[in-house]
XYZ file of C-alpha atoms in Angstrom:
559
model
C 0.000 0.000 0.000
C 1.272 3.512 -0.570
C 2.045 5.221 3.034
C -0.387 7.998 2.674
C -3.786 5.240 2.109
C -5.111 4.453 5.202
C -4.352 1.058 6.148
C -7.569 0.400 8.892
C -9.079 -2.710 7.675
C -12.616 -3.577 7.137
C -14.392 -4.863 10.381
C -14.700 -8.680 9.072
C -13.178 -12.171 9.995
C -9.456 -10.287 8.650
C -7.614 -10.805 11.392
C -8.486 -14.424 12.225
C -6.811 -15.379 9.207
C -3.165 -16.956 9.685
C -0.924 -14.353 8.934
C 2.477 -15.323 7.394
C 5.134 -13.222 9.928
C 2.909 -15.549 12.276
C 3.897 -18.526 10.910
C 7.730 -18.670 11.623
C 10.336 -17.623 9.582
C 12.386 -21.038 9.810
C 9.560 -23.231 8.656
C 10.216 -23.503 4.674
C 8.969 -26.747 4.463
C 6.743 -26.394 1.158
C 3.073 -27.251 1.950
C 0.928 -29.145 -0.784
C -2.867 -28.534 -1.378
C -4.969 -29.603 -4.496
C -5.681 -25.844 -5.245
C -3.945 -22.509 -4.324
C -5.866 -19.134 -4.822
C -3.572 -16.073 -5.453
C -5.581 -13.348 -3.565
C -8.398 -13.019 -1.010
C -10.588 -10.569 -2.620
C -14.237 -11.085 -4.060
C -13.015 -13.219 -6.874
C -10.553 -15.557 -4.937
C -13.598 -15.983 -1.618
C -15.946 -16.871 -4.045
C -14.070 -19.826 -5.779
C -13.039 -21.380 -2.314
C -16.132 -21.004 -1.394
C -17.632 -23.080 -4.415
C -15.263 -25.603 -3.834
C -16.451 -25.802 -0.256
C -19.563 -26.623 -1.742
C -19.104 -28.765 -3.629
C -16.772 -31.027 -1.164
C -13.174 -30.012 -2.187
C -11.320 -28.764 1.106
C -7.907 -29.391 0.398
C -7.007 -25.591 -0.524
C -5.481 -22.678 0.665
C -5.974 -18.661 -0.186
C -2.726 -16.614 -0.070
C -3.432 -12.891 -0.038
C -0.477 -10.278 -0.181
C -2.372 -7.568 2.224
C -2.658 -7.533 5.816
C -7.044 -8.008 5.089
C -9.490 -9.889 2.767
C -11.541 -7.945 0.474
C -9.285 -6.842 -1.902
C -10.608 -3.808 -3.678
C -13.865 -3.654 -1.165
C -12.595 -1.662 2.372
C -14.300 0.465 4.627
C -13.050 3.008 7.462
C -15.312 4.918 9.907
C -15.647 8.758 9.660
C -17.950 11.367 10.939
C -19.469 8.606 12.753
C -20.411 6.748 9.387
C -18.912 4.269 7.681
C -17.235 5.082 4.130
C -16.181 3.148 1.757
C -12.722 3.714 -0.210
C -13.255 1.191 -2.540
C -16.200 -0.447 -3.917
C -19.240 1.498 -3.711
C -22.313 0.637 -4.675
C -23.823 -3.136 -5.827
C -24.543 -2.741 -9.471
C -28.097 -4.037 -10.259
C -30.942 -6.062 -8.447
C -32.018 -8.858 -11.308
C -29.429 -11.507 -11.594
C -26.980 -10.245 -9.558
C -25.047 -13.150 -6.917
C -24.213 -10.352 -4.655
C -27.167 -8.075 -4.224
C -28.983 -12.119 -3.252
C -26.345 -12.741 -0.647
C -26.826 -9.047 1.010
C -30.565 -9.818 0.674
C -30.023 -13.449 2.155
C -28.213 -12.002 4.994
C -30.313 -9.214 5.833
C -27.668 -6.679 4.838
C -29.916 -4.875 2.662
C -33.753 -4.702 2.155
C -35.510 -6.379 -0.596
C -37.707 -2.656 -0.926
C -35.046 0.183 -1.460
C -36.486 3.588 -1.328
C -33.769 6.032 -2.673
C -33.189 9.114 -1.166
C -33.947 12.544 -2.528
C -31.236 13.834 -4.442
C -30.783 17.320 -5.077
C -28.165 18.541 -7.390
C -26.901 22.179 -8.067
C -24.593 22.770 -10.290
C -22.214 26.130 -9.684
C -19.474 27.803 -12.310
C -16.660 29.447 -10.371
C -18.540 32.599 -10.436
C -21.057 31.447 -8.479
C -23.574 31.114 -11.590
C -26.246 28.133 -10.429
C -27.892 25.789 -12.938
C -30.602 23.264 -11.658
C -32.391 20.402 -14.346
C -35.625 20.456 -15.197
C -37.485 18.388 -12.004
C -38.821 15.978 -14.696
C -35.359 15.004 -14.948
C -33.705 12.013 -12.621
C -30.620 9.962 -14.158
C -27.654 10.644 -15.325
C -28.699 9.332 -18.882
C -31.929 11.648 -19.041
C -29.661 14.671 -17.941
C -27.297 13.820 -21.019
C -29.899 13.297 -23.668
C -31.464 16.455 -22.100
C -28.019 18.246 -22.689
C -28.234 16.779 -26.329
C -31.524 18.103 -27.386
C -30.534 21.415 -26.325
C -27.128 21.583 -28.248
C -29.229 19.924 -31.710
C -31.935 22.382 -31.085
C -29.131 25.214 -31.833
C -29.772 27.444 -28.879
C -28.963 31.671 -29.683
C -27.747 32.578 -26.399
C -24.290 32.040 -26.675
C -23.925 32.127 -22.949
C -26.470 29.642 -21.914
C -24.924 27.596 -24.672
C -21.901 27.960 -23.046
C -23.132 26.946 -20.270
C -24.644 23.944 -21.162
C -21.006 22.865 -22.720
C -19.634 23.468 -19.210
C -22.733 20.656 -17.853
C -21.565 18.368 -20.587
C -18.295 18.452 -19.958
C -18.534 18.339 -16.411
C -20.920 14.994 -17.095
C -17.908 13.759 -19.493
C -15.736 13.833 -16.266
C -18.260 11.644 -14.373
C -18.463 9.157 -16.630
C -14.445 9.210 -17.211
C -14.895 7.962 -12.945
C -17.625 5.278 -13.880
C -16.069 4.095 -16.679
C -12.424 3.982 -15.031
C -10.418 5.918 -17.483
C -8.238 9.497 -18.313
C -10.680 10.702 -20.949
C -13.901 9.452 -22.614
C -11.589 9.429 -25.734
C -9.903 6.445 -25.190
C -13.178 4.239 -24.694
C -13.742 2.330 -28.230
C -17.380 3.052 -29.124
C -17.795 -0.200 -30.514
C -16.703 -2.071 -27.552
C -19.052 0.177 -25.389
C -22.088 -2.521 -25.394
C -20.141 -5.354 -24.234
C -20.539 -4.198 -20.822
C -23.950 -5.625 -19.394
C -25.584 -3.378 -17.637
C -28.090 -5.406 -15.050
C -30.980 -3.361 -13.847
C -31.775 -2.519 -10.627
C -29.905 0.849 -9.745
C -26.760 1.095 -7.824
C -27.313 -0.191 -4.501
C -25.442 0.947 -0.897
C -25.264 -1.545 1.850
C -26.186 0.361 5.295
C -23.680 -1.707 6.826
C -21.257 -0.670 4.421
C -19.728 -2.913 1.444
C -17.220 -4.871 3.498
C -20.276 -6.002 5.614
C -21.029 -8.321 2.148
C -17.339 -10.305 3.172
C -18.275 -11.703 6.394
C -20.985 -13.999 4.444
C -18.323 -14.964 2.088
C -15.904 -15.888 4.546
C -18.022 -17.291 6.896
C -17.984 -21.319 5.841
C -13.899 -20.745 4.936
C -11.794 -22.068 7.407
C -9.569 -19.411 9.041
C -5.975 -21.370 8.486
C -6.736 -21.342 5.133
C -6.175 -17.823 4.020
C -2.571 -16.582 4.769
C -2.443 -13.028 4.727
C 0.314 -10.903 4.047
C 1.813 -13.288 1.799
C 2.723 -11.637 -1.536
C 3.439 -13.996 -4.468
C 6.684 -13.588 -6.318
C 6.861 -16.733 -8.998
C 4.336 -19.093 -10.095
C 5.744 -22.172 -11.853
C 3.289 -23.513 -13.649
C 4.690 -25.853 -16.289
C 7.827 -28.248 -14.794
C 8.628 -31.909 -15.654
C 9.900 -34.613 -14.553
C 13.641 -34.772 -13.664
C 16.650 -37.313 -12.109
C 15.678 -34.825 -8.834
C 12.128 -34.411 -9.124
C 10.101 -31.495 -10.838
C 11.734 -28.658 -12.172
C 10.552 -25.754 -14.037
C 10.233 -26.592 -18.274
C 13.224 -24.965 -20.200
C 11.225 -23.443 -23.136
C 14.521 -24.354 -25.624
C 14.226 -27.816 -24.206
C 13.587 -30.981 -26.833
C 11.786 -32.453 -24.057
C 9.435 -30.245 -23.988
C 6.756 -30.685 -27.659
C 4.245 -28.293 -26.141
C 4.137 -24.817 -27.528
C 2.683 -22.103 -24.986
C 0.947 -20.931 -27.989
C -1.225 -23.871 -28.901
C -4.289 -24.091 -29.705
C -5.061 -26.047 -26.347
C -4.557 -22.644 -24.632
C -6.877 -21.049 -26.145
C -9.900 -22.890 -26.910
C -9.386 -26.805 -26.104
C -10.837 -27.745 -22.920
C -10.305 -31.543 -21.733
C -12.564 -34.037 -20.122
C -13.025 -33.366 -16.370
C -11.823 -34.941 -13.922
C -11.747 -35.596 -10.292
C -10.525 -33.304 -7.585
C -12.199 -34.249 -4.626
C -11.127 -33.952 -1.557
C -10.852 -37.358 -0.445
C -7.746 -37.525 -2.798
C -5.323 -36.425 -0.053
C -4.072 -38.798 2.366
C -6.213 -36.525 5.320
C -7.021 -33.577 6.772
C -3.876 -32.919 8.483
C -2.428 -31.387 5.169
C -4.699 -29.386 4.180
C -3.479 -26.623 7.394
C -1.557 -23.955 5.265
C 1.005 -23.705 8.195
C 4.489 -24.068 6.907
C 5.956 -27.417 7.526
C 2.124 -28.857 7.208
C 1.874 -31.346 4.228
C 2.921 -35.074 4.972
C 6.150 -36.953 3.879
C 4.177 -39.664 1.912
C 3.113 -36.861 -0.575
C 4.394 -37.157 -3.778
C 6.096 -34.051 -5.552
C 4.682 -35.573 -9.002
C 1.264 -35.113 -7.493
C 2.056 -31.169 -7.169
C 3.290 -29.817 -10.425
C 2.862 -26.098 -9.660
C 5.373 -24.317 -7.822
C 3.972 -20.964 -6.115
C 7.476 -18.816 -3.917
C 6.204 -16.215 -2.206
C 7.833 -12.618 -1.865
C 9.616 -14.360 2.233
C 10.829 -17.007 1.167
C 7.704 -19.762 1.083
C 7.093 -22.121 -1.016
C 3.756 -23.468 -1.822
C 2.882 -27.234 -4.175
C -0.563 -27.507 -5.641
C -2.333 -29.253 -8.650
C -4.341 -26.228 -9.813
C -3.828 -22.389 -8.968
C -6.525 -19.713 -9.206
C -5.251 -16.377 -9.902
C -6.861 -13.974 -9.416
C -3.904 -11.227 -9.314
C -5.600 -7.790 -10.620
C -5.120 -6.550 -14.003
C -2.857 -3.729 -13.176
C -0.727 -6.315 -10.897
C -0.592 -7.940 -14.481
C 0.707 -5.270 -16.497
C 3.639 -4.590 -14.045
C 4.749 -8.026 -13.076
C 3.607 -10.956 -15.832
C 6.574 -11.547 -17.199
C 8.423 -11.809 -13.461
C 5.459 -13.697 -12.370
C 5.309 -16.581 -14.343
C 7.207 -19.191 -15.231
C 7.382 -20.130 -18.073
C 6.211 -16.594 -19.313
C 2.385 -16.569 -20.631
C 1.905 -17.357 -23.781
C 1.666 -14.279 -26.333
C -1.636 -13.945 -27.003
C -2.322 -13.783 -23.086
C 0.236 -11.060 -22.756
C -1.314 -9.428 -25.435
C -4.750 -9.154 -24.141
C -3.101 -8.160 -20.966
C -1.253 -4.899 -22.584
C -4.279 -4.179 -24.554
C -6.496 -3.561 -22.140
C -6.795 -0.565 -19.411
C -6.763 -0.752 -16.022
C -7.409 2.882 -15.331
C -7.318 5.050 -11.900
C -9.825 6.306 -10.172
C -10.091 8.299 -6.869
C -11.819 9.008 -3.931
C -11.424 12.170 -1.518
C -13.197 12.107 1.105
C -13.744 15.534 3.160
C -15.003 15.650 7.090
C -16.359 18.526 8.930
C -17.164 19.670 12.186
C -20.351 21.088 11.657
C -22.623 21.331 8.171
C -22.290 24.131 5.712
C -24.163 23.160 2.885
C -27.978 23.839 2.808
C -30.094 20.562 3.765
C -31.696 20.417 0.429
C -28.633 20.183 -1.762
C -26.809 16.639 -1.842
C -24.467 17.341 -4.476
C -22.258 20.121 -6.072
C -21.462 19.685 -9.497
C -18.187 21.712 -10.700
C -18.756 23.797 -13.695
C -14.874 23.950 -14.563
C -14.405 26.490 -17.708
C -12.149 24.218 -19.345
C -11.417 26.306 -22.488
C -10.324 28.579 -19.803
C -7.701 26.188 -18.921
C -7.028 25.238 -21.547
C -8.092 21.443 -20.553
C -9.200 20.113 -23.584
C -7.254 22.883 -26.406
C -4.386 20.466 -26.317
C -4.291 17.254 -27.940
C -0.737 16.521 -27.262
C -0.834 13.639 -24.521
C 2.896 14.335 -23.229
C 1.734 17.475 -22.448
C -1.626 16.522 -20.665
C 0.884 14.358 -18.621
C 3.821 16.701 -17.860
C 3.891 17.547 -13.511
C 3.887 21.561 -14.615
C 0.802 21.083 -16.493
C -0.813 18.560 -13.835
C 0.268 20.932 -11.059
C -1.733 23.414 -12.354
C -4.521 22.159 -13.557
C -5.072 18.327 -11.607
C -8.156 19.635 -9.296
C -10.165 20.561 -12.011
C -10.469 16.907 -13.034
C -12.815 16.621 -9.686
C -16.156 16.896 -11.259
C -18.453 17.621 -8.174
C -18.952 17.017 -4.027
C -21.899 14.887 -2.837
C -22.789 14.768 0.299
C -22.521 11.340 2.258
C -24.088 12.897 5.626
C -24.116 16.756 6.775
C -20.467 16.924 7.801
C -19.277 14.496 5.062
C -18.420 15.183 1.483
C -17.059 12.618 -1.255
C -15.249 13.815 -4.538
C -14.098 11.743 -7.305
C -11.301 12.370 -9.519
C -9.924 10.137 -11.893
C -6.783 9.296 -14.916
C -3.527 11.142 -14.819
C -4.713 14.006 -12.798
C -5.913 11.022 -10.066
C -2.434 9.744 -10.228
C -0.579 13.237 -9.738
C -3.096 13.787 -6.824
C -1.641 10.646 -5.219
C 1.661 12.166 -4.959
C 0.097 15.195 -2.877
C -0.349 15.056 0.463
C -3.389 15.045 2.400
C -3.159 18.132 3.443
C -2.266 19.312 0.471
C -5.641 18.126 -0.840
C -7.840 19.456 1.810
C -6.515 23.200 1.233
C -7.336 23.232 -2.774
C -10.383 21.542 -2.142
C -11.620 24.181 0.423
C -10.007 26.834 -1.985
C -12.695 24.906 -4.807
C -15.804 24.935 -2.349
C -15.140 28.535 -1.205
C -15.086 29.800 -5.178
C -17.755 28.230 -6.548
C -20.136 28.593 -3.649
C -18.906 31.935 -3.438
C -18.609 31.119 0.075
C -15.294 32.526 1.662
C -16.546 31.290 5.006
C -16.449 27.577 3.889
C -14.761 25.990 7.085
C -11.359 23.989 5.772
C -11.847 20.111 6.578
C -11.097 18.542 10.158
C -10.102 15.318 8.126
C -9.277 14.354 4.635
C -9.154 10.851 2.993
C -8.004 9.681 0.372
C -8.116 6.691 -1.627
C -5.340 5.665 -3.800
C -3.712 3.149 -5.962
C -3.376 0.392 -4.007
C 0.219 -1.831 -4.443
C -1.501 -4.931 -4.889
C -4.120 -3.239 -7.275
C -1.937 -0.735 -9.129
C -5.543 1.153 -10.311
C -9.092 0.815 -9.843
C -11.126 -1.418 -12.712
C -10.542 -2.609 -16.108
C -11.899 -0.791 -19.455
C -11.961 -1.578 -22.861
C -9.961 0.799 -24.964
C -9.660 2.254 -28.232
C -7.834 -1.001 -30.571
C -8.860 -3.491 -27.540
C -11.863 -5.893 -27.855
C -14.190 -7.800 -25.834
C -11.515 -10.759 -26.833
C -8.851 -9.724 -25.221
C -10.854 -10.102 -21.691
C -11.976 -13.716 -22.754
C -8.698 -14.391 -24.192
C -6.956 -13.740 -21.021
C -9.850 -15.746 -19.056
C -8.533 -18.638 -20.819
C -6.553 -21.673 -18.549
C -3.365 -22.585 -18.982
C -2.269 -26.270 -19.525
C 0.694 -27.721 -18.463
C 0.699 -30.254 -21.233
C -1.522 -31.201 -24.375
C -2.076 -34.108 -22.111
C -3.344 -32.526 -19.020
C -7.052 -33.346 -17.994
C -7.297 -30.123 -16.009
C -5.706 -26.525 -16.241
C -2.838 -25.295 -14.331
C -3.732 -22.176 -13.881
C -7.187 -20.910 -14.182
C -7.533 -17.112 -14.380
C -10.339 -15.122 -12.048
C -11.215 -11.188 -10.962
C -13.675 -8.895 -12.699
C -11.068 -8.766 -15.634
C -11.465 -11.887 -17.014
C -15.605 -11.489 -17.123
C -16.246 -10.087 -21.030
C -19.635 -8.701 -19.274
C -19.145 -7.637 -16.260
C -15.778 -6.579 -16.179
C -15.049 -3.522 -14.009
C -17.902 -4.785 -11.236
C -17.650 -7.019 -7.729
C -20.403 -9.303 -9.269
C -18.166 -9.755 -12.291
C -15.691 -10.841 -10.021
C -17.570 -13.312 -7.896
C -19.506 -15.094 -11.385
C -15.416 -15.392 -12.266
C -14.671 -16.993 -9.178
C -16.895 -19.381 -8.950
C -16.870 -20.012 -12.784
C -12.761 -20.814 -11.935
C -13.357 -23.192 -9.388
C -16.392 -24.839 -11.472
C -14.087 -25.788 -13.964
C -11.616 -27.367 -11.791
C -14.143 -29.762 -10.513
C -15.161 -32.801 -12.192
C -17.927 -35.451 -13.230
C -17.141 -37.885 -10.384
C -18.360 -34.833 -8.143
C -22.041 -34.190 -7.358
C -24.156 -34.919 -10.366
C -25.210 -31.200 -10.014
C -22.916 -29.173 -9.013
C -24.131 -26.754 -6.136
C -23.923 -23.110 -7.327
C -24.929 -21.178 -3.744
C -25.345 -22.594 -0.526
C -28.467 -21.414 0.788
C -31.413 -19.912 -0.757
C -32.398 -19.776 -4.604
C -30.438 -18.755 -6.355
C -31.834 -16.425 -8.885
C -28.760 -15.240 -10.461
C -28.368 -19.096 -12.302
C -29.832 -17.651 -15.181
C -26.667 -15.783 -15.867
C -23.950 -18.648 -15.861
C -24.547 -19.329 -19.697
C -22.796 -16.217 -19.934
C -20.433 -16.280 -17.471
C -16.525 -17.417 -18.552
C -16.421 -21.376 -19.351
């Protein structure tokens, strides 16, 4: 994590979990499961999970932060809790997480939105309010639309539309998770599925949604604070066991670029649980797995960042996409085949922001839940220059990164949230806090032409995250809804392997719902689905209590 990100972890079953400066330096003696999970966030809970229910217990969750949840935290502030990452549950119909809120009473079935007031301010104090017949986002654009094709003669309330559209271009540059609207490919736009529903808040907060997924996952079986270094994925045989494959080797026939890869997917087998010797090895405590293992019945090799070293038959990874772009080639070994990498550098993992702003007492008016920033950006000269080196240089950023923040909505009286997101997000995260509180009250005070705005008692800020490296994954301009099932796709050891080696999970690897936690949980569980077999239940179990409504949606989930 970077030091300025708060580091308070959610309030959930975190820090039962074995943690790995617990464990004892000394003990390197590897320990064997049937599956290791890289990462304890929505993705990696909900494939142990599905393999808990479906009678495979031999596995073991290694997560490089000091929490679960991965991208979904919450702190407390202004006596309410906040959330610095995941925000809101994306749709009602179909989707696995909005059931298990709803089957745990973490959220009612009826939800009444609040009123929501916006008013929308240039920096001299000029106030714009919709039309009340208008509610959404997408009404308020097409609104915006009608009134530029329409031709209006006032050139300063047409100006002043342009300053709503733009500021509405901003937002979705946040929802979206990218720099500018530019770089979204138009074509690719639809291959997000939208589920309907609304955005929905948990009361309790989003982290309240992990003790449910934890809850049936033993607590020795996620090791936190574990980062991986080196997955070995594809070894053979030799005179001193299993070593990593030498790609220039003769012995080796497979190509990392077959077709197998990509679209071949073998005859399932068995992975139950009853194929270890017993349940002593399944504790992820170093030292743990028993002598009368064989290392030809572990093929993958996982080291970890201290030293550890971890033997398994199958390995969910569910490493984040930005993790990816930094470390692939370091990660694995062998390197992933091309067309993986590919996909990997074609898509965006973009950055997005969240500054969060606490008072003593209230200072907006009671009716007003959000302040939308009418930036002048032909002022600024924000959008004049096409020259992307320029757009990125810290002299221009210095200047002009707050004006990326497109509005303030208000969480409770004393609480404000602001979004910013792209390179202007990323500059911000070299500020400090402080730093960030003063040009945000300097922003407030202009455009509510308000000099008494009081300065913060507290700012937050959520940032790029070490083990994230960004916020969500978009498809850009020259990418395709491809490249996210293309880097879904398992890895084989060998042309002869029954199951995959690695299998690939997080809301990246879902060609609908990438960039959402229900992406990532359908991914999960799709991940662990394929690593069990026909000798398991004739049906395999999908949720573990309740109906499950959302089984509708597998056929399009990643095979």
């Amino acid at each position: 994590m970077d030091d300025n990100t708060p580091r308070t972890p959610a309030p959930s079953p975190t820090d039962e979990h074995v943690n790995s400066s617990e464990v004892g330096a000394t003990a390197l003696q590897p320990t064997n499961f049937k599956v290791l999970i890289i990462g304890a966030g929505v993705a990696g809970l909900s494939a142990a999970n599905h393999l808990l229910q479906n009678g495979c217990n031999n596995f073991c969750i290694l997560e490089a932060r000091g929490r679960i949840g991965g991208r979904i935290v919450s702190i407390p502030m202004a006596k309410h809790k906040v959330e610095l990452g995941a925000n809101w549950i994306h749709g009602v119909l179909g989707n696995p997480i909005f059931e298990i809120a709803v089957q745990h009473g973490l959220v009612s079935v009826v939800n009444i939105p609040k009123p929501h007031k916006i008013v929308a301010t240039t920096e001299d104090g000029l106030q714009y309010t919709p039309p009340p017949d208008i509610n959404s986002v997408g009404e308020h654009i097409n609104y915006e639309i009608q009134i530029y094709l329409n031709s209006l003669d006032d050139p300063k309330e047409k100006h002043l539309k342009q300053l709503i559209f733009n500021c509405l271009l901003k937002r979705e540059t946040c929802i979206t998770g990218c720099h500018d609207m530019n770089e979204i490919d138009l074509l690719e736009l639809g291959s997000y599925t939208e589920l309907q529903g609304g955005n929905i808040v948990l009361p309790a907060g989003y982290s309240s949604i992990l003790r449910p997924l934890t809850a049936e996952i033993p607590k020795q079986s996620i090791i936190t604070k574990c980062p991986v270094k080196k997955i070995h994925w594809k070894r053979k045989k030799t005179l001193t066991g299993l070593d990593t494959v030498d790609e220039g080797s003769e012995c080796e026939q497979d190509s990392d670029d077959s077709e197998k890869t990509v679209t071949e997917f073998p005859i399932a087998g068995s992975i139950t649980s009853t194929a270890v010797n017993n349940t002593a090895t399944n504790s992820p405590s170093r030292g743990g797995s028993a002598e009368s293992d064989s290392n030809d019945d572990y093929p993958i090799q996982v080291t970890c960042e201290d030293g550890s070293i971890f033997k398994a038959e199958h390995v969910i990874c569910t490493v984040p996409l930005g993790v990816l772009k930094q470390n692939h080639k370091t990660l694995f070994d062998p390197e992933l085949p091309h067309y993986k990498q590919e996909a990997i550098e074609h898509l965006m993992f973009g950055t997005v922001d969240k500054i969060y702003l606490e008072y003593d007492r209230p200072f907006l008016n009671a009716d007003i839940s959000e302040v939308m920033l009418l930036w002048d950006d032909d002022k600024y000269d924000l959008h004049a220059s096409s020259n992307a080196e320029h757009d990125s240089s810290n002299d221009y950023l210095s200047k002009n990164w707050f004006k990326k923040i497109y509005s303030f909505a208000k969480v409770t009286d004393t609480l404000l949230l602001g979004w910013i997101s792209g390179r202007e997000a990323e500059y911000m995260e070299t500020l400090d806090n402080e730093v960030v509180a003063d040009k945000c009250t300097e922003i407030l005070r202009i455009f509510l032409q308000d000099p008494c705005v009081p300065k913060p008692k507290k700012c937050v800020c959520w940032k790029s995250q070490t083990f994230t490296k960004g916020s969500y994954t978009s498809i850009p301009v020259g990418a395709l809804q491809e490249d996210i099932e293309n880097l879904a796709q398992p890895l084989y050891a060998s042309s002869q392997a029954l199951k995959p080696a690695v299998v690939f999970a997080g809301e990246h690897t879902h060609s609908n719902f990438y960039s959402t936690v229900h992406g990532a949980y359908l991914s999960g569980r799709t991940a662990a689905q394929s690593l069990l077999g026909k000798e398991e239940p004739n049906e395999i179990i999908l949720e573990s209590d309740g109906s499950d409504l959302s089984a509708w949606i597998q056929g399009i989930a990643l095979d």
